[in-house]
Coordinates of C-alpha atoms and ligand atoms in Angstrom, one line a residue:
M1 CA 31.4 69.0 45.5
T2 CA 31.4 65.4 45.8
F3 CA 28.3 64.6 47.4
L4 CA 26.0 65.2 44.4
P5 CA 22.5 65.0 45.6
A6 CA 23.1 67.2 48.4
G7 CA 24.7 69.4 46.0
V8 CA 21.5 69.6 44.2
A9 CA 19.5 70.5 47.2
E10 CA 22.0 73.1 48.1
R11 CA 21.2 75.4 44.8
E12 CA 17.5 74.3 44.8
V13 CA 16.3 74.0 48.1
G14 CA 18.4 77.1 49.4
H15 CA 17.6 80.5 49.2
P16 CA 20.0 82.7 47.7
Q17 CA 19.3 85.7 49.4
R18 CA 19.3 83.9 52.7
I19 CA 22.8 82.2 52.3
A20 CA 24.3 85.7 51.0
G21 CA 22.1 88.4 52.3
N22 CA 21.7 90.0 55.4
G23 CA 18.2 91.5 54.3
E24 CA 15.1 91.3 56.2
R25 CA 14.0 88.0 54.3
S26 CA 17.1 86.2 55.7
N27 CA 15.1 86.0 59.1
L28 CA 12.4 84.0 57.5
A29 CA 14.7 80.8 56.8
A30 CA 14.2 77.6 58.5
G31 CA 17.2 76.4 60.9
E32 CA 20.4 76.5 59.0
G33 CA 23.6 77.5 60.5
S34 CA 26.7 75.7 61.5
D35 CA 25.0 72.2 61.7
A36 CA 26.8 69.0 61.9
L37 CA 25.8 68.1 58.7
R38 CA 26.8 70.9 56.8
Q39 CA 30.3 70.6 58.5
R40 CA 30.5 67.1 57.4
H41 CA 30.0 67.9 53.7
G42 CA 30.7 71.2 53.1
A43 CA 28.4 73.8 52.3
C44 CA 26.6 71.0 49.8
A45 CA 24.8 69.4 52.8
G46 CA 23.8 72.7 54.2
A47 CA 20.3 73.1 52.5
I48 CA 19.3 69.5 53.5
A49 CA 20.3 70.4 56.8
R50 CA 18.5 73.5 56.8
I51 CA 15.0 71.6 56.2
A52 CA 16.4 68.9 58.6
F53 CA 17.3 70.2 61.9
E54 CA 20.6 69.7 63.3
G55 CA 21.9 73.0 65.1
A56 CA 25.1 73.4 66.4
N57 CA 23.6 75.0 69.6
P58 CA 22.8 72.4 72.1
V59 CA 20.1 72.7 74.7
Y60 CA 21.3 72.9 78.2
R61 CA 19.2 71.0 80.7
G62 CA 18.5 72.4 84.2
D63 CA 17.8 68.7 85.4
D64 CA 20.8 67.3 84.6
C65 CA 21.9 64.7 87.5
A66 CA 25.1 66.8 88.1
A67 CA 23.2 69.8 88.6
H68 CA 21.7 68.7 92.0
G69 CA 22.5 71.2 94.8
N70 CA 23.4 73.4 92.0
N71 CA 21.4 76.5 92.6
D72 CA 21.6 77.6 89.0
P73 CA 20.4 74.4 86.9
Q74 CA 19.8 76.4 83.7
R75 CA 23.7 77.0 83.9
Q76 CA 24.6 73.3 83.9
E77 CA 26.3 72.2 80.9
L78 CA 26.2 68.5 79.0
A79 CA 28.9 66.1 79.5
P80 CA 31.1 66.3 76.2
A81 CA 29.8 62.4 75.3
E82 CA 26.2 63.5 75.8
L83 CA 26.5 66.7 74.1
E84 CA 28.0 65.2 71.1
Q85 CA 25.3 62.5 70.9
R86 CA 22.9 65.2 70.7
V87 CA 24.4 67.3 68.1
A88 CA 25.1 64.0 66.0
G89 CA 22.9 62.3 63.8
R90 CA 22.5 63.3 59.9
S91 CA 19.0 64.0 59.4
G92 CA 18.4 65.5 62.8
H93 CA 16.9 62.9 65.1
I94 CA 16.6 64.2 68.4
R95 CA 17.6 62.0 71.1
F96 CA 16.5 62.0 74.5
R97 CA 17.9 61.0 77.6
C98 CA 15.8 58.8 79.6
V99 CA 14.4 60.5 82.9
L100 CA 13.3 57.6 84.7
G101 CA 14.8 54.7 86.4
P102 CA 17.4 55.1 89.4
K103 CA 19.2 58.1 88.0
N104 CA 16.0 59.8 87.3
C105 CA 17.5 63.0 89.2
S106 CA 13.9 64.0 90.0
R107 CA 13.6 67.0 91.9
S108 CA 10.4 65.7 93.7
G109 CA 10.8 66.1 97.4
R110 CA 13.9 68.7 96.7
A111 CA 14.1 71.8 98.6
K112 CA 12.5 74.5 96.2
S113 CA 13.5 78.2 96.1
D114 CA 11.3 81.0 94.8
N115 CA 13.8 81.6 92.2
M116 CA 13.3 78.0 90.6
S117 CA 9.9 79.1 89.4
N118 CA 9.4 80.1 85.8
K119 CA 10.7 83.6 85.1
M120 CA 8.1 84.1 82.2
W121 CA 4.8 82.7 83.8
G122 CA 6.1 82.2 87.6
G123 CA 4.1 84.8 89.3
R124 CA 1.5 82.3 91.0
F125 CA 4.3 79.7 91.4
R126 CA 6.3 79.0 94.4
T127 CA 8.7 76.0 93.1
G128 CA 10.2 74.7 90.0
P129 CA 8.9 72.0 88.0
D130 CA 9.5 68.1 88.7
A131 CA 12.4 66.9 86.4
V132 CA 9.9 64.9 84.6
M133 CA 7.5 67.6 84.1
E134 CA 10.1 69.8 82.7
E135 CA 11.0 66.8 80.5
I136 CA 7.6 66.2 78.8
N137 CA 6.8 70.0 79.0
A138 CA 9.9 71.5 77.2
S139 CA 9.9 71.8 73.3
I140 CA 13.1 73.7 72.8
D141 CA 14.8 70.6 71.5
V142 CA 12.3 70.8 68.4
D143 CA 11.3 74.7 68.2
R144 CA 14.9 75.8 68.6
H145 CA 14.8 75.5 64.9
L146 CA 12.3 78.0 64.2
F147 CA 14.5 80.7 65.7
R148 CA 14.5 82.5 62.6
E149 CA 11.1 82.9 62.4
D150 CA 10.2 83.7 65.9
I151 CA 13.0 86.6 65.9
A152 CA 11.6 87.8 62.4
A153 CA 7.9 87.9 64.2
S154 CA 9.0 89.5 67.0
K155 CA 10.6 92.2 65.2
A156 CA 7.5 92.9 63.1
H157 CA 5.4 92.6 66.2
A158 CA 7.6 95.2 68.0
A159 CA 7.6 97.7 65.0
M160 CA 3.7 97.5 65.0
L161 CA 3.6 97.9 68.7
A162 CA 5.7 101.1 68.4
K163 CA 3.8 102.5 65.2
Q164 CA 0.4 102.2 67.1
G165 CA 2.0 104.0 70.3
I166 CA 1.8 100.7 72.4
I167 CA 5.4 101.0 73.2
T168 CA 7.6 103.7 72.9
A169 CA 10.0 104.0 69.5
K170 CA 12.9 103.7 71.7
D171 CA 11.9 100.6 73.4
A172 CA 11.2 99.1 69.8
R173 CA 14.5 100.3 68.7
A174 CA 16.1 98.4 71.7
I175 CA 14.3 95.4 71.3
A176 CA 15.0 95.0 67.5
H177 CA 18.4 95.6 68.2
G178 CA 18.6 93.1 71.0
L179 CA 16.6 90.5 68.6
D180 CA 19.4 91.0 66.0
T181 CA 22.3 90.3 68.5
I182 CA 20.1 87.0 69.3
L183 CA 19.9 85.9 65.8
S184 CA 23.5 86.3 65.1
E185 CA 24.3 84.6 68.6
I186 CA 22.3 81.5 67.3
E187 CA 23.3 81.7 63.9
S188 CA 27.0 81.6 65.1
G189 CA 26.5 78.9 67.6
N190 CA 27.2 81.0 70.6
F191 CA 23.6 81.0 71.9
K192 CA 22.7 78.7 75.1
F193 CA 19.4 77.2 74.7
K194 CA 17.8 76.4 77.9
R195 CA 15.7 73.5 78.6
A196 CA 14.1 75.4 81.7
L197 CA 12.8 78.2 79.5
E198 CA 10.8 75.5 77.5
D199 CA 10.6 76.8 74.0
I200 CA 12.3 79.1 71.5
H201 CA 9.7 82.1 72.4
M202 CA 10.7 82.2 76.0
N203 CA 14.5 81.3 75.2
V204 CA 14.5 84.3 72.8
E205 CA 12.8 86.6 75.3
S206 CA 14.8 85.9 78.4
R207 CA 18.2 86.5 76.4
L208 CA 16.6 89.9 75.1
A209 CA 16.0 90.8 78.9
E210 CA 19.5 89.7 79.7
L211 CA 20.7 92.1 76.8
I212 CA 18.4 95.0 77.3
G213 CA 16.8 94.8 80.3
P214 CA 13.4 95.5 81.6
S215 CA 12.2 97.0 78.0
A216 CA 12.3 93.4 76.6
G217 CA 9.3 92.7 78.8
R218 CA 7.3 95.0 77.0
L219 CA 7.6 92.9 73.6
H220 CA 5.1 90.6 74.8
T221 CA 2.5 93.1 75.0
A222 CA -0.7 92.2 72.9
R223 CA 0.5 88.6 71.9
S224 CA 0.5 85.1 73.3
R225 CA 2.9 82.2 72.8
N226 CA 0.0 80.7 71.1
D227 CA -0.3 83.2 68.4
Q228 CA 3.8 83.2 68.2
V229 CA 3.9 79.4 67.8
A230 CA 1.5 79.6 65.1
T231 CA 3.3 82.3 63.4
D232 CA 6.6 81.0 63.4
F233 CA 5.4 77.6 62.2
R234 CA 3.3 79.0 59.2
L235 CA 6.5 80.7 58.3
W236 CA 8.8 77.9 58.5
V237 CA 6.2 75.6 56.6
R238 CA 6.3 78.3 53.9
T239 CA 9.9 78.5 53.6
T240 CA 10.0 74.9 53.7
V241 CA 7.7 74.2 50.9
D242 CA 9.5 76.8 48.8
G243 CA 12.7 74.8 49.5
I244 CA 10.7 71.7 48.3
D245 CA 9.3 73.2 45.4
A246 CA 12.6 73.9 44.3
A247 CA 14.1 70.5 44.8
L248 CA 11.1 68.9 42.7
R249 CA 11.9 71.1 40.0
A250 CA 15.4 69.9 39.7
Y251 CA 14.1 66.5 40.3
Q252 CA 11.9 67.3 37.0
Y253 CA 14.6 68.6 35.1
A254 CA 16.8 65.5 35.7
L255 CA 14.2 63.3 34.6
A256 CA 13.0 65.3 31.4
E257 CA 17.0 65.4 30.4
K258 CA 17.2 61.8 30.7
A259 CA 13.8 61.4 28.9
L260 CA 14.8 63.4 26.0
A261 CA 18.3 61.2 25.5
H262 CA 16.3 58.2 25.7
A263 CA 13.0 59.2 23.9
A264 CA 13.3 56.2 21.4
T265 CA 15.0 53.8 23.9
V266 CA 12.4 50.8 24.0
M267 CA 11.5 48.7 27.0
P268 CA 8.7 46.5 27.8
G269 CA 5.7 48.5 29.5
F270 CA 4.0 46.4 32.3
T271 CA 0.6 46.1 33.6
H272 CA 0.5 43.4 36.8
L273 CA 4.2 43.0 36.3
Q274 CA 3.6 41.1 33.3
T275 CA 4.8 42.5 29.9
A276 CA 2.1 44.2 28.2
Q277 CA 3.4 46.6 25.6
P278 CA 6.6 47.9 24.4
V279 CA 6.9 51.8 25.6
T280 CA 9.8 54.0 25.3
F281 CA 11.9 54.8 28.6
G282 CA 11.7 58.4 28.1
H283 CA 7.9 58.2 28.2
H284 CA 8.3 56.2 31.2
L285 CA 10.4 58.9 33.1
L286 CA 8.2 61.7 31.8
A287 CA 5.3 60.0 33.8
Y288 CA 7.3 60.7 37.0
V289 CA 7.8 64.6 35.8
E290 CA 3.9 64.7 35.5
M291 CA 3.5 63.3 38.9
A292 CA 6.2 65.9 40.4
A293 CA 4.2 68.6 38.6
R294 CA 1.1 67.6 40.5
D295 CA 3.2 67.4 43.8
R296 CA 4.5 71.0 43.2
S297 CA 0.9 72.2 42.5
R298 CA -0.4 70.7 45.6
F299 CA 2.5 72.2 47.5
S300 CA 1.7 75.5 46.0
D301 CA -1.9 75.4 46.9
A302 CA -0.9 74.3 50.5
R303 CA 1.5 77.4 50.7
K304 CA -1.6 79.8 49.7
R305 CA -3.3 78.9 52.4
A306 CA -0.5 78.7 55.1
N307 CA 0.4 82.0 54.2
Q308 CA -2.2 83.9 56.6
S309 CA -0.9 85.6 59.9
P310 CA -2.3 84.4 63.0
L311 CA 0.1 87.2 64.9
G312 CA -2.4 89.6 67.2
A313 CA -4.8 86.8 67.7
A314 CA -3.0 86.8 70.9
A315 CA -4.1 83.8 73.4
L316 CA -7.2 83.1 71.8
A317 CA -9.7 85.7 71.9
G318 CA -7.9 88.8 70.3
T319 CA -6.7 91.8 72.4
A320 CA -7.7 95.0 73.8
F321 CA -4.6 97.0 72.6
P322 CA -4.9 99.0 69.2
I323 CA -3.0 96.5 67.2
D324 CA -2.6 96.7 63.7
R325 CA -2.6 93.0 62.3
A326 CA -2.5 94.2 58.6
M327 CA 1.0 95.6 59.4
T328 CA 2.6 92.4 61.0
A329 CA 1.0 90.3 58.3
K330 CA 2.7 92.5 55.3
A331 CA 5.9 92.9 57.4
L332 CA 6.2 89.0 57.4
G333 CA 5.2 88.3 53.8
F334 CA 1.7 87.1 54.5
D335 CA -1.0 87.6 52.6
K336 CA -3.4 89.0 55.3
P337 CA -4.3 88.3 58.9
M338 CA -6.2 85.4 59.7
A339 CA -10.0 86.4 60.3
N340 CA -10.7 84.5 63.6
S341 CA -8.5 84.9 66.7
L342 CA -9.5 81.0 67.8
D343 CA -9.1 79.6 64.5
A344 CA -5.7 81.3 64.0
V345 CA -4.1 79.5 67.4
S346 CA -5.8 76.3 67.1
D347 CA -5.5 74.9 63.8
R348 CA -2.7 73.0 62.6
D349 CA -4.2 72.5 59.0
F350 CA -1.7 74.3 57.1
V351 CA 0.9 71.9 58.3
L352 CA -1.0 68.8 57.4
E353 CA -1.9 70.1 54.2
A354 CA 1.9 70.4 53.5
M355 CA 2.5 67.2 55.0
S356 CA -0.2 65.5 53.1
A357 CA 1.6 66.9 49.8
A358 CA 4.6 65.4 51.3
A359 CA 3.2 62.1 51.7
I360 CA 1.9 61.8 48.4
T361 CA 5.0 63.1 47.0
A362 CA 7.0 60.7 48.9
V363 CA 4.9 57.6 47.5
H364 CA 5.5 59.0 44.2
L365 CA 9.3 58.9 44.9
S366 CA 9.0 55.9 46.3
R367 CA 7.5 54.3 43.0
L368 CA 10.5 55.2 41.2
A369 CA 12.8 54.1 43.9
E370 CA 11.2 50.6 43.6
E371 CA 11.6 50.5 39.7
I372 CA 15.2 51.3 40.2
V373 CA 15.8 48.7 42.8
L374 CA 13.9 46.3 40.3
W375 CA 15.5 47.7 37.3
S376 CA 19.0 47.4 38.6
S377 CA 18.7 43.6 40.1
P378 CA 20.8 41.4 37.7
L379 CA 17.6 39.6 37.1
V380 CA 16.2 42.6 35.3
G381 CA 19.4 44.2 34.0
F382 CA 17.6 47.4 32.6
I383 CA 19.8 49.8 34.3
S384 CA 23.1 50.3 36.0
L385 CA 23.9 52.8 39.0
S386 CA 27.5 54.0 39.3
D387 CA 29.8 53.5 42.3
R388 CA 28.4 57.1 43.1
F389 CA 24.8 55.6 44.1
T390 CA 25.7 52.0 45.2
T391 CA 27.2 50.4 47.9
G392 CA 29.1 47.4 48.5
S393 CA 28.4 44.3 50.7
S394 CA 30.8 43.6 53.6
I395 CA 30.7 40.0 52.7
M396 CA 29.8 39.3 49.1
P397 CA 32.4 40.9 46.8
Q398 CA 30.1 40.8 43.4
K399 CA 27.2 43.2 45.0
R400 CA 26.4 46.3 44.0
N401 CA 23.3 47.5 45.9
P402 CA 21.1 50.5 45.4
D403 CA 20.8 51.6 48.9
A404 CA 19.7 54.9 48.3
A405 CA 16.6 53.9 46.2
E406 CA 15.8 51.4 49.0
L407 CA 16.1 54.1 51.8
V408 CA 14.0 56.4 49.9
R409 CA 11.3 53.8 49.7
A410 CA 11.7 53.4 53.3
K411 CA 11.6 56.9 54.3
T412 CA 8.2 57.3 52.8
G413 CA 7.1 55.3 55.7
R414 CA 8.4 57.9 57.9
I415 CA 6.9 61.0 56.1
V416 CA 3.4 59.3 55.6
G417 CA 3.6 58.2 59.4
A418 CA 4.3 61.7 60.7
L419 CA 1.0 62.9 58.9
E420 CA -1.1 60.2 60.4
A421 CA 0.6 60.9 63.7
L422 CA -0.3 64.6 63.6
L423 CA -3.9 63.9 62.2
M424 CA -4.4 61.8 65.2
V425 CA -3.0 64.4 67.6
M426 CA -5.6 66.9 66.0
K427 CA -8.7 65.0 66.0
G428 CA -10.2 65.4 69.4
L429 CA -9.0 68.9 70.3
P430 CA -11.5 71.3 71.3
L431 CA -10.8 75.0 70.5
A432 CA -8.5 76.8 71.3
Y433 CA -4.9 76.1 71.9
Q434 CA -4.1 72.9 73.5
K435 CA -0.8 71.6 74.6
D436 CA -1.1 68.7 72.4
M437 CA -0.4 70.9 69.6
Q438 CA 3.3 71.2 70.7
E439 CA 3.5 68.1 69.0
D440 CA 3.1 69.1 65.7
K441 CA 6.9 70.1 64.9
E442 CA 9.1 67.0 65.4
G443 CA 7.2 64.7 62.8
A444 CA 6.8 67.6 60.5
I445 CA 10.4 68.6 60.7
D446 CA 11.5 65.2 60.6
A447 CA 9.4 64.5 57.6
F448 CA 10.5 67.4 55.3
A449 CA 13.9 66.5 56.3
A450 CA 13.4 63.3 54.8
L451 CA 11.7 64.3 52.0
A452 CA 14.3 66.9 50.9
L453 CA 17.1 64.3 51.0
S454 CA 14.7 61.6 49.3
I455 CA 14.2 64.4 46.3
A456 CA 18.1 65.2 46.1
A457 CA 19.1 61.4 46.1
M458 CA 16.2 60.5 43.5
T459 CA 17.4 63.4 41.7
G460 CA 21.1 62.3 41.7
M461 CA 20.1 58.7 40.9
V462 CA 18.1 59.8 37.6
R463 CA 21.3 61.6 36.6
D464 CA 23.5 58.8 37.3
L465 CA 21.6 55.9 36.0
T466 CA 22.8 54.3 32.5
P467 CA 19.9 52.4 30.9
N468 CA 21.0 48.9 29.2
V469 CA 19.5 49.8 25.9
A470 CA 20.2 46.4 24.1
R471 CA 18.5 44.3 27.4
M472 CA 15.5 46.7 27.4
R473 CA 15.0 46.4 23.6
A474 CA 15.2 42.4 24.2
A475 CA 12.9 42.3 26.9
A476 CA 10.5 44.7 25.0
G477 CA 10.1 41.9 22.2
E478 CA 9.5 39.3 24.7
G479 CA 6.1 38.0 26.1
Y480 CA 4.1 38.8 22.6
S481 CA 4.2 42.3 23.6
T482 CA 3.0 43.4 20.3
A483 CA -0.2 41.1 20.3
T484 CA -2.3 44.4 20.7
D485 CA -0.6 45.6 17.4
L486 CA -1.7 42.5 15.9
A487 CA -5.3 43.0 16.9
D488 CA -5.2 46.6 15.8
W489 CA -4.0 45.5 12.1
L490 CA -6.8 43.1 12.0
V491 CA -9.3 45.7 12.9
R492 CA -7.8 48.3 10.2
R493 CA -7.2 45.8 7.6
L494 CA -10.2 43.6 7.6
N495 CA -12.9 46.0 9.2
I496 CA -13.6 43.6 11.8
P497 CA -14.7 44.5 15.5
F498 CA -12.0 44.8 18.0
R499 CA -13.5 42.0 20.3
E500 CA -13.2 39.8 17.2
A501 CA -9.9 41.0 16.4
H502 CA -8.7 40.2 19.8
H503 CA -10.0 36.6 19.7
V504 CA -8.2 36.0 16.4
A505 CA -4.9 37.7 17.7
G506 CA -5.2 35.5 21.2
R507 CA -5.4 32.2 19.0
I508 CA -2.1 33.6 17.2
V509 CA -0.3 34.0 20.2
A510 CA -1.4 30.5 21.4
Q511 CA -0.2 29.2 18.4
A512 CA 3.2 31.1 18.8
A513 CA 3.5 29.8 22.3
A514 CA 3.0 26.3 21.5
E515 CA 5.7 26.5 18.7
K516 CA 8.2 28.6 21.1
L517 CA 8.3 31.4 18.8
P518 CA 7.9 35.0 18.8
L519 CA 5.0 36.6 17.1
D520 CA 7.2 37.9 14.2
K521 CA 8.7 34.7 13.9
L522 CA 5.6 32.8 13.2
P523 CA 5.2 31.6 9.5
L524 CA 2.3 33.6 7.9
K525 CA 0.9 30.1 6.9
A526 CA 0.2 29.4 10.7
M527 CA -1.4 32.8 11.3
Q528 CA -3.5 32.2 8.0
A529 CA -4.7 28.9 9.5
V530 CA -6.3 31.0 12.3
D531 CA -7.5 33.5 10.0
K532 CA -7.3 33.2 6.3
R533 CA -7.5 37.0 5.7
I534 CA -4.4 37.8 6.9
T535 CA -1.3 38.9 4.4
K536 CA 2.3 39.3 5.1
E537 CA 1.8 43.1 5.6
V538 CA 1.0 41.7 9.0
F539 CA 4.6 41.7 9.8
A540 CA 5.1 45.4 9.3
V541 CA 3.2 45.9 12.8
L542 CA 4.9 43.2 14.8
S543 CA 8.2 44.9 15.6
V544 CA 8.6 46.9 18.7
D545 CA 9.8 50.1 16.9
N546 CA 6.8 49.8 14.8
S547 CA 4.7 49.4 18.0
V548 CA 6.1 52.2 19.7
N549 CA 6.3 54.7 16.5
S550 CA 2.6 54.1 15.9
R551 CA 1.5 55.4 19.4
V552 CA 1.3 58.9 18.8
S553 CA -1.9 59.7 20.2
L554 CA -1.9 62.4 22.6
G555 CA -0.2 61.1 25.7
G556 CA 1.2 58.3 24.0
T557 CA 4.7 56.6 23.9
A558 CA 6.0 57.3 20.5
P559 CA 9.4 58.8 20.3
K560 CA 8.3 61.8 18.7
N561 CA 6.0 62.6 21.3
V562 CA 8.3 61.9 23.9
R563 CA 11.0 64.1 22.1
R564 CA 8.1 67.0 22.0
E565 CA 7.2 66.5 25.5
A566 CA 10.9 66.3 26.9
A567 CA 11.6 69.6 25.0
R568 CA 8.5 71.3 26.5
W569 CA 9.3 70.3 30.0
L570 CA 12.9 71.5 29.8
Q571 CA 12.2 74.5 28.3
A572 CA 9.2 75.1 30.9
L573 CA 11.6 74.5 33.6
G574 CA 14.2 76.6 32.7
K575 CA 17.5 76.5 32.9
R576 CA 19.3 73.1 34.7
R577 CA 20.8 74.5 38.0
R578 CA 23.5 72.1 39.5
Ligands
LIG601 N1 5.9 75.5 72.5 C1 4.5 75.6 72.4 C2 4.1 75.0 71.4 O1 5.0 74.6 70.4 C3 4.4 77.2 72.2 C4 3.1 77.6 72.5 C5 2.8 77.4 74.4 N2 1.7 78.0 74.6 C6 1.2 77.8 76.0 N3 -0.1 78.4 76.4 N4 1.8 76.9 77.0 O2 3.0 74.8 71.0

């Protein structure tokens, strides 16, 4: 595997039972399959793409220009170039064709026939939609990535309907079998997603009717697309959060390993980006382990609240059929059914919460990314990244750019932006379901894809980076970084209040600066000129090593502490998984 960060994600983001198994849980995965990314990088990139949303199955558009005059617009296939454009792209951007302008191909004014109205809800409609209507209404470009969740939820629903005597066992068996067929069709890239069928729910149901005939129509008894989509998306968020958690664990492990190796590597600690006090590099890295731990705990909290079943809330009011919501909830691995049908179909707080956790995580990653950019600048020279995590310049032969870190920093904008966008979508919506909510998935799927890739890239960079120990040590001693140690010594030895000691130390620093000397090279006489009680023992506390070794307070930077903490983390995180 040459693409290490993605390799990380393959192991960590992936769910072995899904990759290997054909068990029931395999239906709960997010959109993996024969995606473009996976093909490009081999299986190693598959896990990222699983959270991303590149599918091999393009969406067929009934409104394609070439479809004019064609009585079956759903059958119209894309031109190869356009098809390629749509499935290309590494992190799964969805590319839309412009529908306006002279080549609009609007259906307005075109002769319509009954059979162009929607098969699923077209009872009271006499004609099909305008091309622009179809373009703005369809969500299949995005929600096709929820096919596993949609099929799993439908299977659970059908089994429940049969158990409750709402449909026959025979119909339920036919439905389950048909849904399995559809699942394998989609997974193998042999499914035709049709734009005219709007979304994943109707694409699946329509294909089911083709496969098993009229009993397919019984599947939608006692449910609605409103509870369906909420169920599917909760399942998707749950799986995705689990993948992110595993990726963050690997990132923490990489940080803790590097921290252990550099428990005693000194570097300057900064406040205001001014040299403050010496710290250890290991201590600095462990700070990010702690942040990631809180990120994981936020995701775990979000998962708890997401893991409740909306299924059976139906359109908004529940149903008169004698359904068993606890049964479907259990079958899908939810903790319980949601208590209020209006709430169940109309809130998206579960994804907002997961995206909030994602936004905070991205901000944390971005800060380390920024430090990597800074540290690897020749101006600072604290670390170097290898060829595997740097790029060259097309014009300046000497360049070695930390692009991955820069891109992690930038992707934070997308991730935070997606959260803000959905908050804005939701803020003015009356209960219950409003079509606005269909806009919930694209940003979330994109944001989680960006986050998964960012975590993988950061994990890779943490493993890859080599500190320049000599340069860090030299910098750690610059800028009078042990002035606080001097003040502390004065407090201990002379038993003077810290404020007074601070003042004395400040005057000594000023003297050293005037003589252009580091603190530990300033003659004792010069110090005694500031305070005659100072003895030569003071020099023992002025070295960088003494400074860090002395900071053994809980959470302090001493190598001893760092070794203990790094070992504790490595133990808690378990084995490294590559
Ligand atoms: N595509 C829709 C969405 O993502 C599914 C629900 C549609 N419901 C409806 N009443 N039109 O929100």
